[in-house]
Amino acid sequence: MDPRVEKRLGLKQLVDKVVSAEEAAALIQDGTVVGMSGFTRAGDAKVVPMALVERAKNEKFKIDVYTGASLGPEVDNYLAAAGVINKRGPFQGDAVMRGMINKDQISYVDAHLSHNAELVRQGVIGPIKHLILEAVAITEDGLIIPSNSVGNSPIFAEYAENIIIELNISHPEALIGIHDIYVPGEQGKRDAIPMTNAEQRIGEIGIRVDLDKIQAIVISEEPDAPSLIVPPDEETQDMANILLDFFRSEIKAGRLTNELMPLQSGVGSVANAVLDGFANAEFENLVVASEVLQDAVFNLIDAGKVRFAAATSITLTEELQKKVYGNLEKYADKICLRPQEISNHPELIRRLGLISINTALELDIYGNVNSTHVSGTKMMNGIGGSGDFARNARLGIFVTKSYAKGGAISSIVPMVSHVDHTEHDVDVIVTEQGIADLRGLAPKERVKLIIENCAHPDFKEQLWDYYNRAYEATGGAHTPHILEEALSWHVNLAKNKTMKKETANA
Ligand code: COA
């Protein structure tokens, strides 16, 4: 046996479970529910899914795939394109899968990421026939050590009938000890989660499973697909600066200290760029308590700004993968990976007082946010953890550029075409134009701040025109709208490829 495998496979009784990816893939049956490890392109099984893609060339079969969040191309692109996926949940971010979801070729359950584990416990998701779980090691005492994410793997491992392990020997051994696996018991019978600060470890370093359920072990050396975020630009830099000034004013008001509160920052380029902005700011001794650790977090650890970072996954660009995974020992006592039902748990988010920063596709003049549906109809990625955090955070912040598609689209509209985060869950909005602090404001008070501070200049007049006419038409009702017109900006976009009114009238 390869000495690298021998080292990672501590439980010798499992040696005879080692099979090829093809043999493992042959165990997956048509019409079953399969849980897979992986969260935001990190820690996902790769070689067994690729063997399923091969199998699909000669055989028609379909499975339902539930994961932590989005996976790399092996599942969300190749397996989807092979026609194998019937239903997918709870999050994806792949162009091929997105296209198939929007053509009714894949049924997609877009759900709050903290909810899945409870749904598995209740049997709403399941029965789970197989879990395919990427691991970096199996310890002598039978703990399965996940790789670059934890996601939903612990709950899947508890409820799945069978477990297929992809033992990935290319991931650094230094991952052993980074995870903190705590699984709450059944609702109504469980204790409070024993965590009062984000740096606390409350569980074990790996997933404890019923060893009889381990059906196969496949050896893998495939790296995670790198994250696709683009570097900060001038406008995301502006947003970061606006946000940093806001934190300074919160310190002045006595609501925050220079250490702020634990920070959560969402997926995507904008959220990463905003976090990057902390590198040159005076805030220190920061703690990150997020869902994904993107590049910016490791840069901030290097800069001595972040003292600890916890999440459920590490998702890095190729450059940062080399830097971090080639040198993981350096970060080992500063990072921790938890199951997503812990990283995203409302109880903990509220208790720890998180500052949460997520990205909106569009928002309306009253503060409702759409993060998922382009023009109310086409799925982009999904709500992910943004709802878990926004509703329960001490400060729920949404960032977005004020415009999209070269200025044809205003990200601020009269009425959002789909609501992910209601006005009640949105405290602060930041665009490259400015900031609207909506806390303690009634809907009509919010309008002025949102339009004046956050909207793109090209759309301000048009927004005021709508609001003023809506005010008149409703006699100043609590939340003025002209229902026939509220979505006309999206209709205009569909017809004329712009939300600008001149073109609509041309
Ligand atoms: N209408 C239509 N398209 C829009 C749009 C709008 N109002 N606003 C942005 N877009 C498009 C952009 O043009 C871009 O398209 P492209 O990929 O063709 O260039 C795409 O949406 C992504 O926007 P971008 O500005 O590059 O931001 P991003 O990479 O930060 O992604 C979200 C933004 C909202 C899609 C992403 O953050 C997301 O999926 N969020 C929901 C999940 C979430 O918040 N999870 C966080 C918990 S960790």
Coordinates of C-alpha atoms and ligand atoms in Angstrom, one line a residue:
M1 CA 0.0 0.0 0.0
D2 CA 1.1 3.6 -0.8
P3 CA 2.8 4.7 2.5
R4 CA 0.9 8.0 2.2
V5 CA -2.3 6.1 2.3
E6 CA -1.1 3.9 5.1
K7 CA -0.3 7.0 7.2
R8 CA -3.8 8.5 6.7
L9 CA -5.7 5.2 7.1
G10 CA -5.2 4.8 10.8
L11 CA -8.0 2.2 11.3
K12 CA -6.4 -0.9 9.7
Q13 CA -9.6 -2.9 9.8
L14 CA -10.8 -0.7 6.9
V15 CA -7.9 -1.5 4.6
D16 CA -9.9 -4.1 2.7
K17 CA -12.6 -1.5 2.0
V18 CA -10.3 0.3 -0.4
V19 CA -11.8 0.1 -4.0
S20 CA -11.6 1.9 -7.2
A21 CA -13.7 5.0 -8.0
E22 CA -15.7 3.0 -10.6
E23 CA -16.4 0.2 -8.0
A24 CA -17.6 2.8 -5.5
A25 CA -19.7 4.6 -8.1
A26 CA -21.4 1.3 -9.1
L27 CA -22.9 1.2 -5.6
I28 CA -25.0 4.3 -6.1
Q29 CA -28.5 3.3 -7.2
D30 CA -31.0 5.0 -9.5
G31 CA -33.6 7.1 -7.7
T32 CA -31.8 7.4 -4.4
V33 CA -30.9 10.4 -2.3
V34 CA -27.1 11.0 -2.0
G35 CA -25.5 13.3 0.5
M36 CA -22.1 14.7 -0.5
S37 CA -19.5 16.6 1.4
G38 CA -18.4 20.0 0.2
F39 CA -19.2 23.6 0.8
T40 CA -18.5 26.4 -1.7
R41 CA -16.1 24.4 -3.9
A42 CA -14.2 23.1 -0.9
G43 CA -13.9 19.6 0.5
D44 CA -16.1 18.0 -2.0
A45 CA -15.8 14.4 -3.3
K46 CA -14.4 14.4 -6.8
V47 CA -13.3 11.1 -8.1
V48 CA -16.5 9.1 -7.3
P49 CA -18.7 11.8 -9.0
M50 CA -16.4 11.7 -12.0
A51 CA -16.8 7.9 -12.1
L52 CA -20.6 8.5 -12.0
V53 CA -20.2 10.8 -15.0
E54 CA -18.4 8.0 -16.9
R55 CA -21.1 5.5 -15.8
A56 CA -23.8 7.9 -17.1
K57 CA -22.4 7.5 -20.6
N58 CA -23.7 3.9 -20.8
E59 CA -26.6 3.9 -18.3
K60 CA -29.6 6.2 -17.5
F61 CA -29.9 6.9 -13.8
K62 CA -30.8 9.9 -11.7
I63 CA -30.1 10.8 -8.1
D64 CA -31.0 13.6 -5.7
V65 CA -27.9 15.4 -4.4
Y66 CA -27.8 17.3 -1.1
T67 CA -24.6 18.9 0.1
G68 CA -23.3 21.6 2.4
A69 CA -23.4 24.3 -0.3
S70 CA -22.0 24.7 -3.9
L71 CA -19.6 22.1 -5.2
G72 CA -16.8 22.2 -7.7
P73 CA -17.3 21.3 -11.4
E74 CA -17.3 17.5 -10.9
V75 CA -20.8 17.5 -9.5
D76 CA -22.4 20.9 -10.2
N77 CA -21.1 21.0 -13.8
Y78 CA -20.1 17.6 -15.2
L79 CA -22.6 15.4 -13.3
A80 CA -25.3 17.9 -13.9
A81 CA -24.5 18.0 -17.7
A82 CA -24.5 14.2 -17.7
G83 CA -28.2 14.4 -16.8
V84 CA -27.7 12.4 -13.5
I85 CA -29.1 15.0 -11.1
N86 CA -32.8 15.0 -10.5
K87 CA -33.0 17.3 -7.5
R88 CA -30.3 19.5 -5.9
G89 CA -30.1 21.3 -2.6
P90 CA -29.4 23.5 -0.7
F91 CA -27.0 25.8 -2.8
Q92 CA -25.2 25.9 -6.1
G93 CA -23.2 28.5 -8.0
D94 CA -22.3 26.9 -11.3
A95 CA -23.2 28.3 -14.7
V96 CA -24.2 24.9 -16.2
M97 CA -26.3 23.8 -13.2
R98 CA -27.9 27.3 -13.1
G99 CA -28.8 27.0 -16.7
M100 CA -30.4 23.6 -16.2
I101 CA -32.3 24.8 -13.1
N102 CA -33.7 27.6 -15.2
K103 CA -34.7 25.2 -18.0
D104 CA -36.5 22.9 -15.6
Q105 CA -34.0 20.1 -16.2
I106 CA -33.0 20.0 -12.5
S107 CA -35.3 20.6 -9.6
Y108 CA -33.6 22.9 -7.0
V109 CA -34.4 23.4 -3.4
D110 CA -32.8 26.7 -2.4
A111 CA -32.8 26.7 1.4
H112 CA -31.3 28.4 4.4
L113 CA -28.0 26.5 5.1
S114 CA -28.6 26.2 8.8
H115 CA -31.9 24.4 8.2
N116 CA -30.8 21.3 6.3
A117 CA -29.5 19.4 9.3
E118 CA -32.9 19.8 11.1
L119 CA -34.7 18.6 7.9
V120 CA -32.5 15.5 7.8
R121 CA -33.3 14.8 11.5
Q122 CA -37.0 15.1 10.7
G123 CA -36.7 12.9 7.7
V124 CA -37.9 15.6 5.3
I125 CA -34.5 15.1 3.5
G126 CA -34.0 11.4 3.0
P127 CA -33.8 8.6 3.4
I128 CA -30.1 9.2 2.5
K129 CA -28.9 6.0 0.8
H130 CA -25.2 7.1 0.5
L131 CA -22.9 9.8 1.8
I132 CA -19.9 10.4 -0.3
L133 CA -17.4 12.1 2.0
E134 CA -14.0 13.6 1.3
A135 CA -11.6 13.0 4.2
V136 CA -8.0 13.7 4.9
A137 CA -7.6 10.8 7.3
I138 CA -9.3 8.2 9.4
T139 CA -7.8 8.1 12.8
E140 CA -6.9 4.9 14.8
D141 CA -10.0 5.5 17.0
G142 CA -12.3 5.8 14.0
L143 CA -12.8 9.5 13.6
I144 CA -13.2 10.6 10.0
I145 CA -11.3 13.9 9.5
P146 CA -13.0 16.0 6.8
S147 CA -10.9 18.1 4.4
N148 CA -11.4 21.8 3.6
S149 CA -15.0 22.0 4.6
V150 CA -17.4 20.4 7.1
G151 CA -20.8 21.5 5.8
N152 CA -23.5 19.0 6.4
S153 CA -21.3 15.9 6.5
P154 CA -21.7 15.1 10.2
I155 CA -25.5 15.0 10.0
F156 CA -25.4 13.1 6.7
A157 CA -23.0 10.6 8.3
E158 CA -25.4 10.1 11.2
Y159 CA -28.4 9.4 9.0
A160 CA -27.0 7.9 5.8
E161 CA -27.4 4.2 5.3
N162 CA -23.9 3.8 3.7
I163 CA -20.8 5.9 3.6
I164 CA -18.3 6.1 0.8
I165 CA -15.1 7.8 1.8
E166 CA -12.8 9.6 -0.7
L167 CA -9.5 9.6 1.2
N168 CA -7.7 12.6 -0.3
I169 CA -4.0 12.3 0.3
S170 CA -3.1 15.5 -1.5
H171 CA -4.7 17.8 1.2
P172 CA -2.2 18.8 3.9
E173 CA -2.0 16.6 7.0
A174 CA -2.0 19.8 9.0
L175 CA -5.8 19.9 8.5
I176 CA -6.0 17.3 11.3
G177 CA -7.0 19.2 14.4
I178 CA -8.5 22.1 12.6
H179 CA -12.1 20.9 12.7
D180 CA -14.4 21.2 15.6
I181 CA -17.3 18.8 15.2
Y182 CA -20.3 19.3 17.5
V183 CA -23.7 17.9 16.5
P184 CA -26.8 19.0 18.4
G185 CA -29.2 16.3 19.4
E186 CA -32.9 16.1 18.6
Q187 CA -35.0 19.2 18.9
G188 CA -36.8 19.4 22.2
K189 CA -34.2 17.1 23.9
R190 CA -31.0 19.0 23.2
D191 CA -29.0 21.3 25.4
A192 CA -28.0 24.8 24.6
I193 CA -24.9 24.9 22.3
P194 CA -22.1 25.4 24.8
M195 CA -20.3 28.2 22.9
T196 CA -20.1 31.7 24.4
N197 CA -17.2 33.0 22.2
A198 CA -16.3 32.3 18.6
E199 CA -12.8 31.0 19.6
Q200 CA -14.1 28.2 21.7
R201 CA -13.8 24.5 20.7
I202 CA -16.8 22.5 21.8
G203 CA -16.5 19.2 19.8
E204 CA -14.2 16.6 18.4
I205 CA -11.6 16.9 15.7
G206 CA -13.4 14.5 13.4
I207 CA -16.8 12.9 12.6
R208 CA -17.6 9.9 14.6
V209 CA -19.5 7.4 12.5
D210 CA -20.9 3.9 12.8
L211 CA -17.9 2.0 11.2
D212 CA -20.2 -0.7 9.8
K213 CA -21.7 1.9 7.5
I214 CA -18.4 2.5 5.7
Q215 CA -19.0 0.6 2.5
A216 CA -16.0 1.7 0.4
I217 CA -12.9 3.9 0.6
V218 CA -11.5 5.5 -2.6
I219 CA -8.1 7.1 -2.7
S220 CA -8.0 10.5 -4.3
E221 CA -5.4 13.2 -5.0
E222 CA -7.6 15.7 -6.7
P223 CA -7.3 19.3 -5.3
D224 CA -10.3 21.5 -4.7
A225 CA -11.4 23.7 -7.6
P226 CA -10.0 27.2 -6.9
S227 CA -12.5 29.9 -6.1
L228 CA -13.5 32.2 -8.9
I229 CA -13.6 35.6 -7.1
V230 CA -12.2 38.5 -9.0
P231 CA -9.8 41.0 -7.3
P232 CA -11.2 44.2 -5.7
D233 CA -11.8 47.1 -8.1
E234 CA -12.2 50.8 -7.4
E235 CA -15.9 50.5 -6.6
T236 CA -15.6 47.6 -4.2
Q237 CA -12.7 49.5 -2.6
D238 CA -15.1 52.5 -2.2
M239 CA -17.7 50.2 -0.5
A240 CA -15.0 48.9 1.9
N241 CA -14.0 52.5 2.8
I242 CA -17.6 53.5 3.4
L243 CA -18.2 50.5 5.6
L244 CA -15.0 51.2 7.6
D245 CA -16.1 54.8 8.2
F246 CA -19.5 53.4 9.4
F247 CA -17.7 51.2 11.9
R248 CA -15.7 54.2 13.1
S249 CA -18.9 56.1 13.7
E250 CA -20.4 53.1 15.6
I251 CA -17.3 53.2 17.8
K252 CA -17.8 56.9 18.4
A253 CA -21.4 56.2 19.3
G254 CA -20.2 53.6 21.9
R255 CA -21.9 50.7 20.1
L256 CA -18.6 49.0 19.0
T257 CA -15.0 48.9 20.1
N258 CA -11.9 48.8 18.0
E259 CA -12.1 45.0 17.9
L260 CA -15.6 45.3 16.5
M261 CA -17.7 42.1 16.9
P262 CA -17.2 38.7 15.1
L263 CA -17.4 39.3 11.4
Q264 CA -19.3 37.3 8.9
S265 CA -18.7 38.0 5.2
G266 CA -20.6 36.3 2.4
V267 CA -19.5 34.6 -0.7
G268 CA -18.5 36.4 -3.9
S269 CA -16.1 39.0 -5.1
V270 CA -17.8 42.0 -3.5
A271 CA -17.9 40.5 0.0
N272 CA -14.2 39.4 -0.3
A273 CA -13.2 42.9 -1.5
V274 CA -15.0 44.6 1.4
L275 CA -13.2 42.4 3.9
D276 CA -9.9 43.1 2.1
G277 CA -10.4 46.7 3.0
F278 CA -9.7 46.0 6.6
A279 CA -6.0 45.4 5.8
N280 CA -5.2 49.1 5.9
A281 CA -7.6 50.1 8.6
E282 CA -6.9 50.6 12.3
F283 CA -9.2 47.9 13.6
E284 CA -7.3 45.1 15.3
N285 CA -7.6 41.8 17.1
L286 CA -10.6 40.9 14.9
V287 CA -12.5 37.7 15.0
V288 CA -14.1 36.2 11.9
A289 CA -17.1 33.9 12.6
S290 CA -18.4 33.2 9.1
E291 CA -19.5 30.5 6.8
V292 CA -16.7 30.6 4.2
L293 CA -13.1 31.8 4.7
Q294 CA -12.1 33.4 1.5
D295 CA -8.7 34.9 0.5
A296 CA -9.2 38.1 2.4
V297 CA -9.3 36.4 5.8
F298 CA -5.9 34.8 5.3
N299 CA -4.4 38.1 4.1
L300 CA -5.8 39.7 7.3
I301 CA -4.4 36.9 9.5
D302 CA -1.0 37.5 7.8
A303 CA -1.4 41.3 8.4
G304 CA -1.9 40.6 12.1
K305 CA -5.4 42.0 11.9
V306 CA -7.4 38.9 12.5
R307 CA -6.6 36.8 15.6
F308 CA -9.1 33.9 14.9
A309 CA -11.3 32.8 12.1
A310 CA -14.0 30.1 12.3
A311 CA -16.3 28.9 9.4
T312 CA -17.5 25.8 7.8
S313 CA -15.2 26.0 4.7
I314 CA -12.0 27.4 3.3
T315 CA -12.5 28.5 -0.3
L316 CA -9.4 30.0 -2.0
T317 CA -8.1 31.2 -5.3
E318 CA -5.3 29.2 -6.8
E319 CA -2.7 31.7 -5.6
L320 CA -4.0 31.6 -2.0
Q321 CA -4.4 27.8 -2.1
K322 CA -0.6 27.5 -2.7
K323 CA 0.2 30.0 0.1
V324 CA -2.2 28.6 2.7
Y325 CA -2.1 24.9 2.1
G326 CA 1.6 24.9 1.6
N327 CA 2.0 26.5 5.0
L328 CA -1.1 25.4 7.0
E329 CA 0.8 24.8 10.2
K330 CA 1.2 28.6 10.5
Y331 CA -2.6 29.1 10.5
A332 CA -3.6 26.0 12.5
D333 CA -4.1 27.6 15.9
K334 CA -5.9 30.6 14.3
I335 CA -8.6 28.8 12.3
C336 CA -11.4 26.3 12.9
L337 CA -13.9 24.5 10.7
R338 CA -17.4 23.6 12.1
P339 CA -20.5 22.0 10.8
Q340 CA -22.7 24.5 9.0
E341 CA -25.5 24.0 11.5
I342 CA -23.1 25.5 14.1
S343 CA -21.4 28.2 11.9
N344 CA -24.8 29.4 10.8
H345 CA -26.8 28.7 13.9
P346 CA -29.3 31.5 14.8
E347 CA -28.8 30.8 18.5
L348 CA -25.0 31.4 18.2
I349 CA -25.2 34.3 15.7
R350 CA -27.5 36.2 18.1
R351 CA -25.5 35.2 21.2
L352 CA -22.1 36.2 19.7
G353 CA -23.4 39.5 18.2
L354 CA -22.1 39.0 14.7
I355 CA -21.7 41.8 12.2
S356 CA -22.9 40.2 9.0
I357 CA -22.0 41.4 5.5
N358 CA -23.7 39.9 2.5
T359 CA -24.3 40.8 -1.1
A360 CA -27.6 41.7 -2.7
L361 CA -28.5 41.4 -6.4
E362 CA -31.0 44.2 -6.0
L363 CA -32.9 46.0 -3.2
D364 CA -35.9 48.3 -3.1
I365 CA -36.5 51.8 -1.8
Y366 CA -37.8 50.4 1.5
G367 CA -34.9 48.0 2.1
N368 CA -36.2 44.6 1.0
V369 CA -33.4 42.5 -0.6
N370 CA -33.3 40.1 -3.5
S371 CA -30.1 38.0 -3.4
T372 CA -31.1 35.1 -5.6
H373 CA -33.5 35.7 -8.5
V374 CA -32.6 37.7 -11.6
S375 CA -35.7 39.7 -12.5
G376 CA -37.6 37.6 -10.0
T377 CA -37.5 34.6 -12.2
K378 CA -34.1 33.1 -13.0
M379 CA -32.1 31.5 -10.2
M380 CA -28.6 32.9 -9.7
N381 CA -27.0 30.9 -6.9
G382 CA -29.3 30.7 -3.9
I383 CA -29.9 32.3 -0.5
G384 CA -27.0 30.3 1.1
G385 CA -26.3 31.4 4.6
S386 CA -27.3 35.0 4.1
G387 CA -30.7 34.6 5.7
D388 CA -29.3 32.7 8.7
F389 CA -26.9 35.6 9.3
A390 CA -29.0 38.7 8.3
R391 CA -31.9 38.0 10.5
N392 CA -30.0 37.0 13.6
A393 CA -26.9 39.3 13.4
R394 CA -26.3 42.2 15.6
L395 CA -25.8 44.3 12.5
G396 CA -27.1 42.9 9.2
I397 CA -25.3 44.7 6.3
F398 CA -26.0 44.3 2.6
V399 CA -23.6 45.5 0.0
T400 CA -24.0 45.8 -3.8
K401 CA -22.9 47.9 -6.6
S402 CA -25.6 50.5 -7.4
Y403 CA -25.8 49.3 -11.0
A404 CA -25.3 46.1 -13.0
K405 CA -24.7 45.2 -16.7
G406 CA -22.8 48.4 -17.6
G407 CA -25.4 50.7 -16.2
A408 CA -28.5 49.2 -17.8
I409 CA -29.8 47.8 -14.5
S410 CA -30.3 49.8 -11.3
S411 CA -29.7 47.6 -8.3
I412 CA -32.1 49.8 -6.4
V413 CA -35.7 49.4 -7.7
P414 CA -39.2 50.5 -6.6
M415 CA -40.0 46.9 -5.6
V416 CA -37.7 43.9 -5.6
S417 CA -38.8 41.2 -8.0
H418 CA -38.1 38.5 -5.4
V419 CA -37.6 38.9 -1.6
D420 CA -35.0 36.9 0.3
H421 CA -34.4 39.4 3.1
T422 CA -37.3 41.5 4.2
E423 CA -37.0 45.1 5.3
H424 CA -37.1 43.7 8.8
D425 CA -33.8 41.9 8.4
V426 CA -31.8 44.6 6.7
D427 CA -30.0 47.1 9.0
V428 CA -27.5 48.8 6.7
I429 CA -27.1 49.1 2.9
V430 CA -23.8 50.0 1.2
T431 CA -23.2 50.7 -2.4
E432 CA -20.2 52.5 -4.0
Q433 CA -22.3 55.6 -3.8
G434 CA -22.8 55.6 -0.1
I435 CA -24.5 54.1 2.9
A436 CA -28.1 54.0 4.3
D437 CA -28.4 53.1 8.0
L438 CA -31.9 51.9 8.2
R439 CA -32.0 51.0 11.9
G440 CA -34.9 52.6 13.7
L441 CA -36.4 54.1 10.6
A442 CA -40.0 53.8 9.2
P443 CA -40.3 52.8 5.5
K444 CA -40.8 56.4 4.3
E445 CA -37.8 57.6 6.3
R446 CA -35.7 54.9 4.7
V447 CA -36.6 56.0 1.1
K448 CA -34.7 59.2 1.3
L449 CA -31.5 57.6 2.6
I450 CA -31.6 54.7 0.1
I451 CA -32.3 56.9 -3.0
E452 CA -30.1 59.8 -2.0
N453 CA -27.1 57.9 -0.6
C454 CA -27.1 54.5 -2.4
A455 CA -28.8 54.8 -5.8
H456 CA -26.8 55.5 -9.0
P457 CA -27.1 59.1 -10.1
D458 CA -28.6 57.9 -13.5
F459 CA -31.6 56.4 -11.6
K460 CA -32.2 58.8 -8.8
E461 CA -34.8 61.0 -10.5
Q462 CA -36.7 58.0 -11.8
L463 CA -36.8 56.5 -8.3
W464 CA -38.0 59.8 -6.8
D465 CA -40.6 60.1 -9.5
Y466 CA -42.0 56.7 -8.7
Y467 CA -42.0 57.3 -4.9
N468 CA -43.6 60.7 -5.1
R469 CA -46.4 59.5 -7.4
A470 CA -46.9 56.4 -5.1
Y471 CA -47.1 58.7 -2.1
E472 CA -49.8 60.8 -3.8
A473 CA -51.7 57.8 -5.1
T474 CA -51.9 56.2 -1.7
G475 CA -52.3 59.3 0.4
G476 CA -49.0 58.7 2.2
A477 CA -49.8 55.1 3.2
H478 CA -47.3 53.3 5.4
T479 CA -45.4 51.8 2.4
P480 CA -46.5 53.7 -0.8
H481 CA -46.6 51.6 -4.0
I482 CA -48.4 51.8 -7.3
L483 CA -48.9 48.1 -7.9
E484 CA -49.4 48.4 -11.6
E485 CA -46.0 50.1 -11.9
A486 CA -44.0 48.5 -9.0
L487 CA -42.3 45.9 -11.3
S488 CA -42.3 48.0 -14.5
W489 CA -38.5 48.5 -14.3
H490 CA -38.1 44.8 -14.7
V491 CA -40.6 44.7 -17.5
N492 CA -38.7 47.5 -19.2
L493 CA -35.5 45.6 -18.8
A494 CA -37.0 42.5 -20.4
K495 CA -38.4 44.4 -23.3
N496 CA -35.7 47.0 -23.9
K497 CA -32.6 45.6 -22.1
T498 CA -32.5 48.6 -19.8
M499 CA -34.3 49.9 -16.7
K500 CA -33.9 53.5 -17.9
K501 CA -37.2 55.1 -18.6
E502 CA -36.2 57.1 -21.7
T503 CA -35.8 53.9 -23.7
A504 CA -39.1 52.6 -22.4
N505 CA -40.8 55.6 -23.8
A506 CA -38.7 55.8 -27.0
Ligands
COA1 N1 -29.8 42.1 -12.0 C1 -29.3 41.2 -12.8 N2 -28.0 40.8 -12.7 C2 -27.2 41.3 -11.7 C3 -27.8 42.2 -10.8 C4 -29.1 42.6 -11.0 N3 -29.7 43.5 -10.2 N4 -26.8 42.6 -9.9 C5 -25.7 41.9 -10.2 N5 -26.0 41.1 -11.3 C6 -25.1 40.2 -12.0 C7 -23.7 40.8 -12.3 O1 -23.8 41.5 -13.5 C8 -22.8 39.5 -12.4 O2 -23.1 38.9 -13.6 P1 -21.9 38.2 -14.4 O3 -21.5 37.0 -13.6 O4 -22.6 37.9 -15.7 O5 -20.8 39.2 -14.5 C9 -23.4 38.6 -11.3 O6 -24.7 39.1 -11.0 C10 -22.6 38.6 -10.0 O7 -22.5 39.9 -9.5 P2 -21.2 40.5 -8.9 O8 -21.4 42.0 -8.8 O9 -20.0 40.0 -9.6 O10 -21.2 40.1 -7.4 P3 -20.8 38.7 -6.6 O11 -19.9 37.8 -7.3 O12 -20.4 39.3 -5.3 O13 -22.2 37.9 -6.4 C11 -24.4 37.5 -5.6 C12 -23.3 38.6 -6.0 C13 -25.6 38.2 -5.0 C14 -24.8 36.7 -6.8 C15 -23.7 36.5 -4.6 O14 -23.2 37.2 -3.5 C16 -24.8 35.5 -4.0 O15 -25.1 34.5 -4.7 N6 -25.3 35.8 -2.9 C17 -26.4 35.0 -2.3 C18 -25.8 34.0 -1.3 C19 -25.2 34.6 -0.1 O16 -25.3 35.7 0.2 N7 -24.4 33.8 0.6 C20 -23.7 34.4 1.7 C21 -23.7 33.7 2.9 S1 -22.0 33.2 3.1

